[in-house]
């Protein structure tokens, strides 16, 4: 049964009958967590890391970003799955997820401080990769609050709250970080403070209950190995969701190379490019959060997630043609604003679909982490694909690539059967 004080359960997962009312504590935890867990990582990955690399190696910056992203991808996949599995197995007075979030805040802060205050390429890369591992383990644990503590009937709204926080970080972190492309240490510190405070608020609000009395499965070599592997019985819908998650993130290279697109392709100075990026991010966060706030509750009311999500993905892809045909900062900004409407809906409903296709509530964090890791693969493959596109077709080629890939993602979502 549900613990009315904490909102937690004595077993993994909650059924509709357990929650006649919306569970506000885990919902607010996901809202603040969605912002806090992503903030510093997004600020560095999208803005401050490319800026740091441009300072270290201005001639080979495109290739170096691709190489760094390849290593980051491998680290992130492993860390997400292992972190999710370990949080599933964690028993403590603070629950299974909270220790990983708090620990991630501490270790991640130390890593990014090293990143901020060194110009030695080895230390820059090592500290970023340590943060990438910590960040993905923390994210895997935190996202499992939804299948742990929210019944299916409320997952559209809970997903929407998480999505609003995520979008606020996704775009807001760029707004802040873009102001510091010429002062990276200050940008990192400000981003860390915002992300850490929001992450700790999420833990305080959610107040995950103790799970010290939750039984453990009997240890065998086979069960131990299975804790770190994708689900054998995931089913068709699980793998379609995984593919959609991957494809959704692949066009992210457009954003990764936004600074270089504005300077090297559209002829803007570094200072002007930073201003354009900040303005784009501001418009994007307004558009995404506005759509994100209403998408989840409407989805719960009409019991429909799949169709609006597929349409939202296509809405993000279609305006890619605007800066392709009119390559100016103004048209680029219009593209970002329009696509952010669909991005807000996606971020609001994405978690609702992913938690619905999970095959086993006892391994929710690990299985959800694998789905998130597919997004990580897409996100970190994005600069590799974008780098190849830039070298082959120029910066202009990024935009048709985005349309094709996102249309494929929308098709994957449409063919998921388990979700209406």
GROMACS .gro file of C-alpha atoms in nm:
model
  420
    1UNK     CA    1   0.000   0.000   0.000
    2UNK     CA    2   0.101   0.361  -0.040
    3UNK     CA    3   0.268   0.540   0.246
    4UNK     CA    4   0.058   0.857   0.269
    5UNK     CA    5   0.340   1.055   0.427
    6UNK     CA    6   0.620   0.985   0.186
    7UNK     CA    7   0.437   0.877  -0.125
    8UNK     CA    8   0.665   0.575  -0.146
    9UNK     CA    9   0.561   0.214  -0.168
   10UNK     CA   10   0.670  -0.105  -0.003
   11UNK     CA   11   0.727  -0.257  -0.344
   12UNK     CA   12   0.850  -0.129  -0.676
   13UNK     CA   13   0.577   0.045  -0.873
   14UNK     CA   14   0.233   0.186  -0.795
   15UNK     CA   15  -0.103   0.088  -0.944
   16UNK     CA   16  -0.388   0.329  -1.018
   17UNK     CA   17  -0.595   0.211  -0.722
   18UNK     CA   18  -0.317   0.315  -0.483
   19UNK     CA   19  -0.325   0.681  -0.595
   20UNK     CA   20  -0.669   0.838  -0.630
   21UNK     CA   21  -0.502   1.181  -0.617
   22UNK     CA   22  -0.198   1.314  -0.794
   23UNK     CA   23   0.123   1.247  -0.592
   24UNK     CA   24   0.262   1.598  -0.556
   25UNK     CA   25   0.581   1.515  -0.367
   26UNK     CA   26   0.737   1.290  -0.632
   27UNK     CA   27   0.588   1.517  -0.899
   28UNK     CA   28   0.764   1.822  -0.758
   29UNK     CA   29   1.077   1.615  -0.701
   30UNK     CA   30   1.077   1.531  -1.072
   31UNK     CA   31   1.016   1.897  -1.162
   32UNK     CA   32   1.315   2.026  -0.963
   33UNK     CA   33   1.522   1.719  -1.043
   34UNK     CA   34   1.455   1.746  -1.416
   35UNK     CA   35   1.608   2.093  -1.400
   36UNK     CA   36   1.887   2.023  -1.154
   37UNK     CA   37   2.016   1.695  -1.294
   38UNK     CA   38   2.053   1.840  -1.644
   39UNK     CA   39   2.163   2.196  -1.577
   40UNK     CA   40   2.540   2.181  -1.538
   41UNK     CA   41   2.586   1.898  -1.787
   42UNK     CA   42   2.388   2.082  -2.053
   43UNK     CA   43   2.570   2.410  -1.991
   44UNK     CA   44   2.907   2.242  -2.035
   45UNK     CA   45   2.820   1.999  -2.314
   46UNK     CA   46   2.634   2.248  -2.534
   47UNK     CA   47   2.830   2.567  -2.473
   48UNK     CA   48   3.128   2.567  -2.237
   49UNK     CA   49   3.299   2.247  -2.356
   50UNK     CA   50   3.301   2.357  -2.724
   51UNK     CA   51   3.421   2.701  -2.610
   52UNK     CA   52   3.697   2.545  -2.400
   53UNK     CA   53   3.805   2.322  -2.687
   54UNK     CA   54   3.807   2.621  -2.923
   55UNK     CA   55   4.047   2.796  -2.684
   56UNK     CA   56   4.276   2.493  -2.660
   57UNK     CA   57   4.272   2.390  -3.029
   58UNK     CA   58   4.108   2.653  -3.253
   59UNK     CA   59   4.219   2.484  -3.576
   60UNK     CA   60   4.107   2.131  -3.490
   61UNK     CA   61   3.804   2.215  -3.278
   62UNK     CA   62   3.544   2.030  -3.489
   63UNK     CA   63   3.740   1.706  -3.493
   64UNK     CA   64   3.831   1.734  -3.126
   65UNK     CA   65   3.467   1.778  -3.024
   66UNK     CA   66   3.385   1.461  -3.218
   67UNK     CA   67   3.663   1.263  -3.047
   68UNK     CA   68   3.570   1.388  -2.700
   69UNK     CA   69   3.206   1.300  -2.767
   70UNK     CA   70   3.296   0.945  -2.872
   71UNK     CA   71   3.471   0.874  -2.542
   72UNK     CA   72   3.195   1.050  -2.349
   73UNK     CA   73   2.937   0.832  -2.522
   74UNK     CA   74   3.101   0.510  -2.408
   75UNK     CA   75   3.146   0.635  -2.051
   76UNK     CA   76   2.789   0.763  -2.033
   77UNK     CA   77   2.631   0.440  -2.156
   78UNK     CA   78   2.820   0.228  -1.906
   79UNK     CA   79   2.769   0.471  -1.617
   80UNK     CA   80   2.396   0.507  -1.682
   81UNK     CA   81   2.324   0.135  -1.692
   82UNK     CA   82   2.555   0.049  -1.401
   83UNK     CA   83   2.429   0.342  -1.194
   84UNK     CA   84   2.067   0.246  -1.258
   85UNK     CA   85   2.130  -0.116  -1.167
   86UNK     CA   86   2.317  -0.024  -0.849
   87UNK     CA   87   2.039   0.213  -0.742
   88UNK     CA   88   1.786  -0.070  -0.795
   89UNK     CA   89   1.994  -0.278  -0.553
   90UNK     CA   90   2.055   0.000  -0.300
   91UNK     CA   91   1.888  -0.027   0.042
   92UNK     CA   92   1.913   0.270   0.280
   93UNK     CA   93   1.712   0.482   0.522
   94UNK     CA   94   1.697   0.742   0.243
   95UNK     CA   95   1.565   0.501  -0.022
   96UNK     CA   96   1.739   0.363  -0.328
   97UNK     CA   97   1.769   0.679  -0.542
   98UNK     CA   98   1.849   0.964  -0.303
   99UNK     CA   99   2.202   0.846  -0.205
  100UNK     CA  100   2.302   0.842  -0.570
  101UNK     CA  101   2.164   1.189  -0.638
  102UNK     CA  102   2.334   1.348  -0.337
  103UNK     CA  103   2.658   1.163  -0.406
  104UNK     CA  104   2.643   1.271  -0.769
  105UNK     CA  105   2.610   1.635  -0.666
  106UNK     CA  106   2.922   1.616  -0.449
  107UNK     CA  107   3.149   1.426  -0.690
  108UNK     CA  108   3.020   1.609  -0.997
  109UNK     CA  109   3.088   1.947  -0.841
  110UNK     CA  110   3.450   1.855  -0.769
  111UNK     CA  111   3.498   1.728  -1.125
  112UNK     CA  112   3.362   2.041  -1.294
  113UNK     CA  113   3.566   2.270  -1.072
  114UNK     CA  114   3.876   2.098  -1.208
  115UNK     CA  115   3.735   2.147  -1.559
  116UNK     CA  116   3.676   2.516  -1.498
  117UNK     CA  117   4.016   2.613  -1.364
  118UNK     CA  118   4.263   2.431  -1.586
  119UNK     CA  119   4.386   2.477  -1.941
  120UNK     CA  120   4.575   2.147  -1.947
  121UNK     CA  121   4.397   1.937  -2.211
  122UNK     CA  122   4.439   1.611  -2.016
  123UNK     CA  123   4.284   1.751  -1.700
  124UNK     CA  124   4.003   1.919  -1.897
  125UNK     CA  125   3.906   1.594  -2.066
  126UNK     CA  126   3.950   1.370  -1.760
  127UNK     CA  127   3.741   1.598  -1.539
  128UNK     CA  128   3.466   1.619  -1.802
  129UNK     CA  129   3.457   1.243  -1.843
  130UNK     CA  130   3.439   1.191  -1.465
  131UNK     CA  131   3.146   1.432  -1.458
  132UNK     CA  132   2.979   1.251  -1.749
  133UNK     CA  133   2.995   0.923  -1.556
  134UNK     CA  134   2.857   1.077  -1.236
  135UNK     CA  135   2.589   1.274  -1.420
  136UNK     CA  136   2.452   0.969  -1.601
  137UNK     CA  137   2.450   0.752  -1.288
  138UNK     CA  138   2.264   1.026  -1.101
  139UNK     CA  139   2.018   1.071  -1.386
  140UNK     CA  140   1.945   0.697  -1.403
  141UNK     CA  141   1.863   0.689  -1.034
  142UNK     CA  142   1.655   1.007  -1.030
  143UNK     CA  143   1.438   0.925  -1.330
  144UNK     CA  144   1.325   0.603  -1.157
  145UNK     CA  145   1.125   0.808  -0.908
  146UNK     CA  146   0.844   0.808  -1.165
  147UNK     CA  147   0.790   0.430  -1.203
  148UNK     CA  148   0.869   0.387  -0.830
  149UNK     CA  149   0.619   0.639  -0.696
  150UNK     CA  150   0.370   0.748  -0.965
  151UNK     CA  151   0.075   0.539  -1.083
  152UNK     CA  152   0.016   0.501  -1.460
  153UNK     CA  153  -0.294   0.723  -1.447
  154UNK     CA  154  -0.081   1.022  -1.341
  155UNK     CA  155   0.231   0.961  -1.547
  156UNK     CA  156   0.140   1.210  -1.817
  157UNK     CA  157   0.125   1.489  -1.560
  158UNK     CA  158   0.435   1.366  -1.373
  159UNK     CA  159   0.619   1.331  -1.703
  160UNK     CA  160   0.509   1.683  -1.792
  161UNK     CA  161   0.652   1.818  -1.466
  162UNK     CA  162   0.979   1.639  -1.530
  163UNK     CA  163   0.974   1.764  -1.890
  164UNK     CA  164   0.920   2.125  -1.784
  165UNK     CA  165   1.220   2.101  -1.552
  166UNK     CA  166   1.423   1.929  -1.822
  167UNK     CA  167   1.336   2.193  -2.082
  168UNK     CA  168   1.408   2.473  -1.838
  169UNK     CA  169   1.755   2.326  -1.792
  170UNK     CA  170   1.804   2.233  -2.157
  171UNK     CA  171   1.745   2.587  -2.274
  172UNK     CA  172   1.801   2.791  -1.957
  173UNK     CA  173   2.148   2.646  -1.906
  174UNK     CA  174   2.239   2.763  -2.255
  175UNK     CA  175   2.097   3.110  -2.187
  176UNK     CA  176   2.324   3.144  -1.885
  177UNK     CA  177   2.629   2.963  -2.023
  178UNK     CA  178   2.621   3.153  -2.354
  179UNK     CA  179   2.689   3.473  -2.162
  180UNK     CA  180   3.023   3.328  -2.047
  181UNK     CA  181   3.181   3.181  -2.362
  182UNK     CA  182   3.473   3.418  -2.301
  183UNK     CA  183   3.478   3.359  -1.923
  184UNK     CA  184   3.440   2.983  -1.884
  185UNK     CA  185   3.526   2.945  -1.511
  186UNK     CA  186   3.251   3.187  -1.410
  187UNK     CA  187   3.005   3.010  -1.641
  188UNK     CA  188   3.087   2.672  -1.488
  189UNK     CA  189   3.055   2.796  -1.129
  190UNK     CA  190   2.718   2.963  -1.191
  191UNK     CA  191   2.590   2.654  -1.371
  192UNK     CA  192   2.707   2.429  -1.087
  193UNK     CA  193   2.539   2.639  -0.820
  194UNK     CA  194   2.208   2.637  -1.007
  195UNK     CA  195   2.221   2.264  -1.083
  196UNK     CA  196   2.332   2.159  -0.736
  197UNK     CA  197   2.073   2.368  -0.553
  198UNK     CA  198   1.788   2.240  -0.771
  199UNK     CA  199   1.907   1.878  -0.732
  200UNK     CA  200   1.916   1.905  -0.354
  201UNK     CA  201   1.573   2.070  -0.349
  202UNK     CA  202   1.437   1.774  -0.549
  203UNK     CA  203   1.563   1.532  -0.284
  204UNK     CA  204   1.421   1.742   0.000
  205UNK     CA  205   1.079   1.773  -0.167
  206UNK     CA  206   1.042   1.412  -0.276
  207UNK     CA  207   1.154   1.272   0.063
  208UNK     CA  208   1.204   0.920  -0.061
  209UNK     CA  209   1.110   0.669   0.209
  210UNK     CA  210   1.345   0.415   0.364
  211UNK     CA  211   1.369   0.086   0.179
  212UNK     CA  212   1.599  -0.091   0.425
  213UNK     CA  213   1.335  -0.360   0.480
  214UNK     CA  214   1.282  -0.431   0.109
  215UNK     CA  215   1.397  -0.789   0.040
  216UNK     CA  216   1.687  -0.856  -0.192
  217UNK     CA  217   1.690  -1.124  -0.456
  218UNK     CA  218   1.905  -1.426  -0.378
  219UNK     CA  219   2.250  -1.373  -0.525
  220UNK     CA  220   2.356  -1.585  -0.821
  221UNK     CA  221   2.610  -1.514  -1.090
  222UNK     CA  222   2.333  -1.511  -1.350
  223UNK     CA  223   2.114  -1.268  -1.157
  224UNK     CA  224   2.412  -1.042  -1.089
  225UNK     CA  225   2.498  -1.025  -1.458
  226UNK     CA  226   2.134  -0.967  -1.555
  227UNK     CA  227   2.128  -0.659  -1.331
  228UNK     CA  228   2.364  -0.486  -1.576
  229UNK     CA  229   2.212  -0.604  -1.905
  230UNK     CA  230   1.914  -0.485  -2.112
  231UNK     CA  231   1.589  -0.673  -2.037
  232UNK     CA  232   1.556  -1.007  -2.217
  233UNK     CA  233   1.177  -0.975  -2.225
  234UNK     CA  234   1.158  -0.608  -2.318
  235UNK     CA  235   0.934  -0.672  -2.618
  236UNK     CA  236   0.875  -0.487  -2.943
  237UNK     CA  237   0.744  -0.167  -2.784
  238UNK     CA  238   1.043  -0.137  -2.551
  239UNK     CA  239   1.285  -0.151  -2.842
  240UNK     CA  240   1.078   0.088  -3.055
  241UNK     CA  241   1.089   0.334  -2.765
  242UNK     CA  242   1.466   0.281  -2.744
  243UNK     CA  243   1.508   0.352  -3.116
  244UNK     CA  244   1.284   0.659  -3.099
  245UNK     CA  245   1.485   0.788  -2.803
  246UNK     CA  246   1.810   0.738  -2.994
  247UNK     CA  247   1.686   0.905  -3.313
  248UNK     CA  248   1.538   1.197  -3.122
  249UNK     CA  249   1.879   1.288  -2.985
  250UNK     CA  250   2.087   1.233  -3.301
  251UNK     CA  251   2.014   1.577  -3.458
  252UNK     CA  252   2.149   1.739  -3.141
  253UNK     CA  253   2.469   1.806  -3.333
  254UNK     CA  254   2.288   2.103  -3.482
  255UNK     CA  255   2.292   2.256  -3.135
  256UNK     CA  256   2.644   2.134  -3.052
  257UNK     CA  257   2.783   2.321  -3.351
  258UNK     CA  258   2.552   2.620  -3.315
  259UNK     CA  259   2.836   2.847  -3.206
  260UNK     CA  260   3.051   2.742  -3.503
  261UNK     CA  261   2.753   2.765  -3.742
  262UNK     CA  262   2.693   3.125  -3.641
  263UNK     CA  263   3.061   3.226  -3.658
  264UNK     CA  264   3.201   3.018  -3.944
  265UNK     CA  265   2.892   2.987  -4.165
  266UNK     CA  266   2.677   3.293  -4.088
  267UNK     CA  267   2.969   3.532  -4.035
  268UNK     CA  268   2.900   3.641  -3.677
  269UNK     CA  269   3.170   3.745  -3.431
  270UNK     CA  270   3.217   3.539  -3.114
  271UNK     CA  271   3.046   3.806  -2.906
  272UNK     CA  272   2.753   3.842  -3.147
  273UNK     CA  273   2.719   3.465  -3.175
  274UNK     CA  274   2.699   3.441  -2.796
  275UNK     CA  275   2.422   3.701  -2.793
  276UNK     CA  276   2.229   3.518  -3.066
  277UNK     CA  277   2.267   3.188  -2.882
  278UNK     CA  278   2.142   3.341  -2.559
  279UNK     CA  279   1.841   3.493  -2.737
  280UNK     CA  280   1.764   3.164  -2.913
  281UNK     CA  281   1.780   2.976  -2.586
  282UNK     CA  282   1.553   3.228  -2.415
  283UNK     CA  283   1.288   3.196  -2.686
  284UNK     CA  284   1.328   2.820  -2.678
  285UNK     CA  285   1.275   2.787  -2.306
  286UNK     CA  286   0.962   3.006  -2.319
  287UNK     CA  287   0.816   2.801  -2.605
  288UNK     CA  288   0.914   2.462  -2.463
  289UNK     CA  289   0.799   2.528  -2.108
  290UNK     CA  290   0.469   2.679  -2.225
  291UNK     CA  291   0.386   2.365  -2.423
  292UNK     CA  292   0.532   2.135  -2.162
  293UNK     CA  293   0.310   2.269  -1.883
  294UNK     CA  294  -0.013   2.176  -2.062
  295UNK     CA  295   0.088   1.867  -2.261
  296UNK     CA  296   0.099   1.616  -1.974
  297UNK     CA  297  -0.232   1.703  -1.802
  298UNK     CA  298  -0.410   1.707  -2.140
  299UNK     CA  299  -0.255   1.369  -2.220
  300UNK     CA  300  -0.384   1.225  -1.890
  301UNK     CA  301  -0.731   1.369  -1.949
  302UNK     CA  302  -0.770   1.222  -2.298
  303UNK     CA  303  -0.560   0.910  -2.227
  304UNK     CA  304  -0.355   0.970  -2.541
  305UNK     CA  305   0.024   0.998  -2.556
  306UNK     CA  306   0.147   0.836  -2.875
  307UNK     CA  307  -0.014   1.056  -3.142
  308UNK     CA  308   0.070   1.393  -2.984
  309UNK     CA  309   0.426   1.274  -2.921
  310UNK     CA  310   0.474   1.161  -3.283
  311UNK     CA  311   0.333   1.491  -3.412
  312UNK     CA  312   0.557   1.685  -3.173
  313UNK     CA  313   0.870   1.511  -3.304
  314UNK     CA  314   0.771   1.589  -3.663
  315UNK     CA  315   0.708   1.952  -3.561
  316UNK     CA  316   1.068   1.974  -3.442
  317UNK     CA  317   1.201   1.831  -3.769
  318UNK     CA  318   0.995   2.028  -4.020
  319UNK     CA  319   1.134   2.378  -3.946
  320UNK     CA  320   1.489   2.252  -4.006
  321UNK     CA  321   1.434   2.364  -4.364
  322UNK     CA  322   1.408   2.733  -4.265
  323UNK     CA  323   1.781   2.803  -4.204
  324UNK     CA  324   1.866   2.565  -4.489
  325UNK     CA  325   1.696   2.790  -4.743
  326UNK     CA  326   1.761   3.121  -4.562
  327UNK     CA  327   2.093   3.089  -4.373
  328UNK     CA  328   2.074   3.394  -4.146
  329UNK     CA  329   2.079   3.430  -3.766
  330UNK     CA  330   1.722   3.561  -3.776
  331UNK     CA  331   1.591   3.254  -3.963
  332UNK     CA  332   1.800   3.029  -3.741
  333UNK     CA  333   1.631   3.189  -3.439
  334UNK     CA  334   1.284   3.137  -3.588
  335UNK     CA  335   1.368   2.770  -3.648
  336UNK     CA  336   1.480   2.728  -3.287
  337UNK     CA  337   1.163   2.893  -3.153
  338UNK     CA  338   0.922   2.684  -3.363
  339UNK     CA  339   1.099   2.355  -3.304
  340UNK     CA  340   1.102   2.423  -2.931
  341UNK     CA  341   0.722   2.402  -2.926
  342UNK     CA  342   0.743   2.038  -3.031
  343UNK     CA  343   1.043   1.982  -2.809
  344UNK     CA  344   0.840   2.094  -2.508
  345UNK     CA  345   0.567   1.841  -2.585
  346UNK     CA  346   0.825   1.566  -2.635
  347UNK     CA  347   0.996   1.636  -2.306
  348UNK     CA  348   0.659   1.632  -2.130
  349UNK     CA  349   0.538   1.299  -2.271
  350UNK     CA  350   0.862   1.110  -2.333
  351UNK     CA  351   0.891   0.975  -1.978
  352UNK     CA  352   0.526   0.867  -1.983
  353UNK     CA  353   0.591   0.640  -2.280
  354UNK     CA  354   0.924   0.509  -2.151
  355UNK     CA  355   0.786   0.417  -1.809
  356UNK     CA  356   0.484   0.246  -1.969
  357UNK     CA  357   0.695   0.010  -2.181
  358UNK     CA  358   0.918  -0.101  -1.890
  359UNK     CA  359   0.892  -0.480  -1.855
  360UNK     CA  360   0.970  -0.524  -1.482
  361UNK     CA  361   0.908  -0.276  -1.195
  362UNK     CA  362   1.182  -0.440  -0.985
  363UNK     CA  363   1.445  -0.336  -1.238
  364UNK     CA  364   1.285  -0.004  -1.331
  365UNK     CA  365   1.594   0.212  -1.290
  366UNK     CA  366   1.819  -0.021  -1.486
  367UNK     CA  367   1.570  -0.071  -1.772
  368UNK     CA  368   1.485   0.299  -1.776
  369UNK     CA  369   1.856   0.378  -1.768
  370UNK     CA  370   1.905   0.165  -2.077
  371UNK     CA  371   1.635   0.365  -2.257
  372UNK     CA  372   1.799   0.686  -2.139
  373UNK     CA  373   2.134   0.548  -2.250
  374UNK     CA  374   1.992   0.509  -2.599
  375UNK     CA  375   1.928   0.881  -2.581
  376UNK     CA  376   2.281   0.932  -2.454
  377UNK     CA  377   2.414   0.735  -2.750
  378UNK     CA  378   2.209   0.954  -2.980
  379UNK     CA  379   2.314   1.271  -2.803
  380UNK     CA  380   2.680   1.183  -2.811
  381UNK     CA  381   2.667   1.033  -3.160
  382UNK     CA  382   2.520   1.365  -3.271
  383UNK     CA  383   2.852   1.555  -3.291
  384UNK     CA  384   3.008   1.264  -3.481
  385UNK     CA  385   2.736   1.264  -3.743
  386UNK     CA  386   2.726   1.643  -3.748
  387UNK     CA  387   3.105   1.659  -3.784
  388UNK     CA  388   3.086   1.423  -4.082
  389UNK     CA  389   2.801   1.626  -4.235
  390UNK     CA  390   2.994   1.951  -4.189
  391UNK     CA  391   3.308   1.808  -4.347
  392UNK     CA  392   3.110   1.657  -4.637
  393UNK     CA  393   2.831   1.908  -4.706
  394UNK     CA  394   2.920   2.212  -4.496
  395UNK     CA  395   2.721   2.357  -4.208
  396UNK     CA  396   2.415   2.389  -4.431
  397UNK     CA  397   2.385   2.011  -4.451
  398UNK     CA  398   2.303   1.985  -4.080
  399UNK     CA  399   1.945   2.092  -4.134
  400UNK     CA  400   1.823   1.831  -4.389
  401UNK     CA  401   1.991   1.568  -4.171
  402UNK     CA  402   1.780   1.684  -3.877
  403UNK     CA  403   1.457   1.658  -4.076
  404UNK     CA  404   1.525   1.305  -4.200
  405UNK     CA  405   1.631   1.166  -3.862
  406UNK     CA  406   1.346   1.324  -3.667
  407UNK     CA  407   1.087   1.200  -3.915
  408UNK     CA  408   1.221   0.848  -3.858
  409UNK     CA  409   1.187   0.897  -3.481
  410UNK     CA  410   0.823   1.002  -3.522
  411UNK     CA  411   0.752   0.684  -3.720
  412UNK     CA  412   0.901   0.467  -3.442
  413UNK     CA  413   0.675   0.629  -3.182
  414UNK     CA  414   0.369   0.586  -3.402
  415UNK     CA  415   0.421   0.209  -3.421
  416UNK     CA  416   0.436   0.153  -3.043
  417UNK     CA  417   0.125  -0.054  -2.965
  418UNK     CA  418   0.120  -0.058  -2.584
  419UNK     CA  419   0.068   0.319  -2.561
  420UNK     CA  420  -0.246   0.487  -2.691
   0.00000   0.00000   0.00000
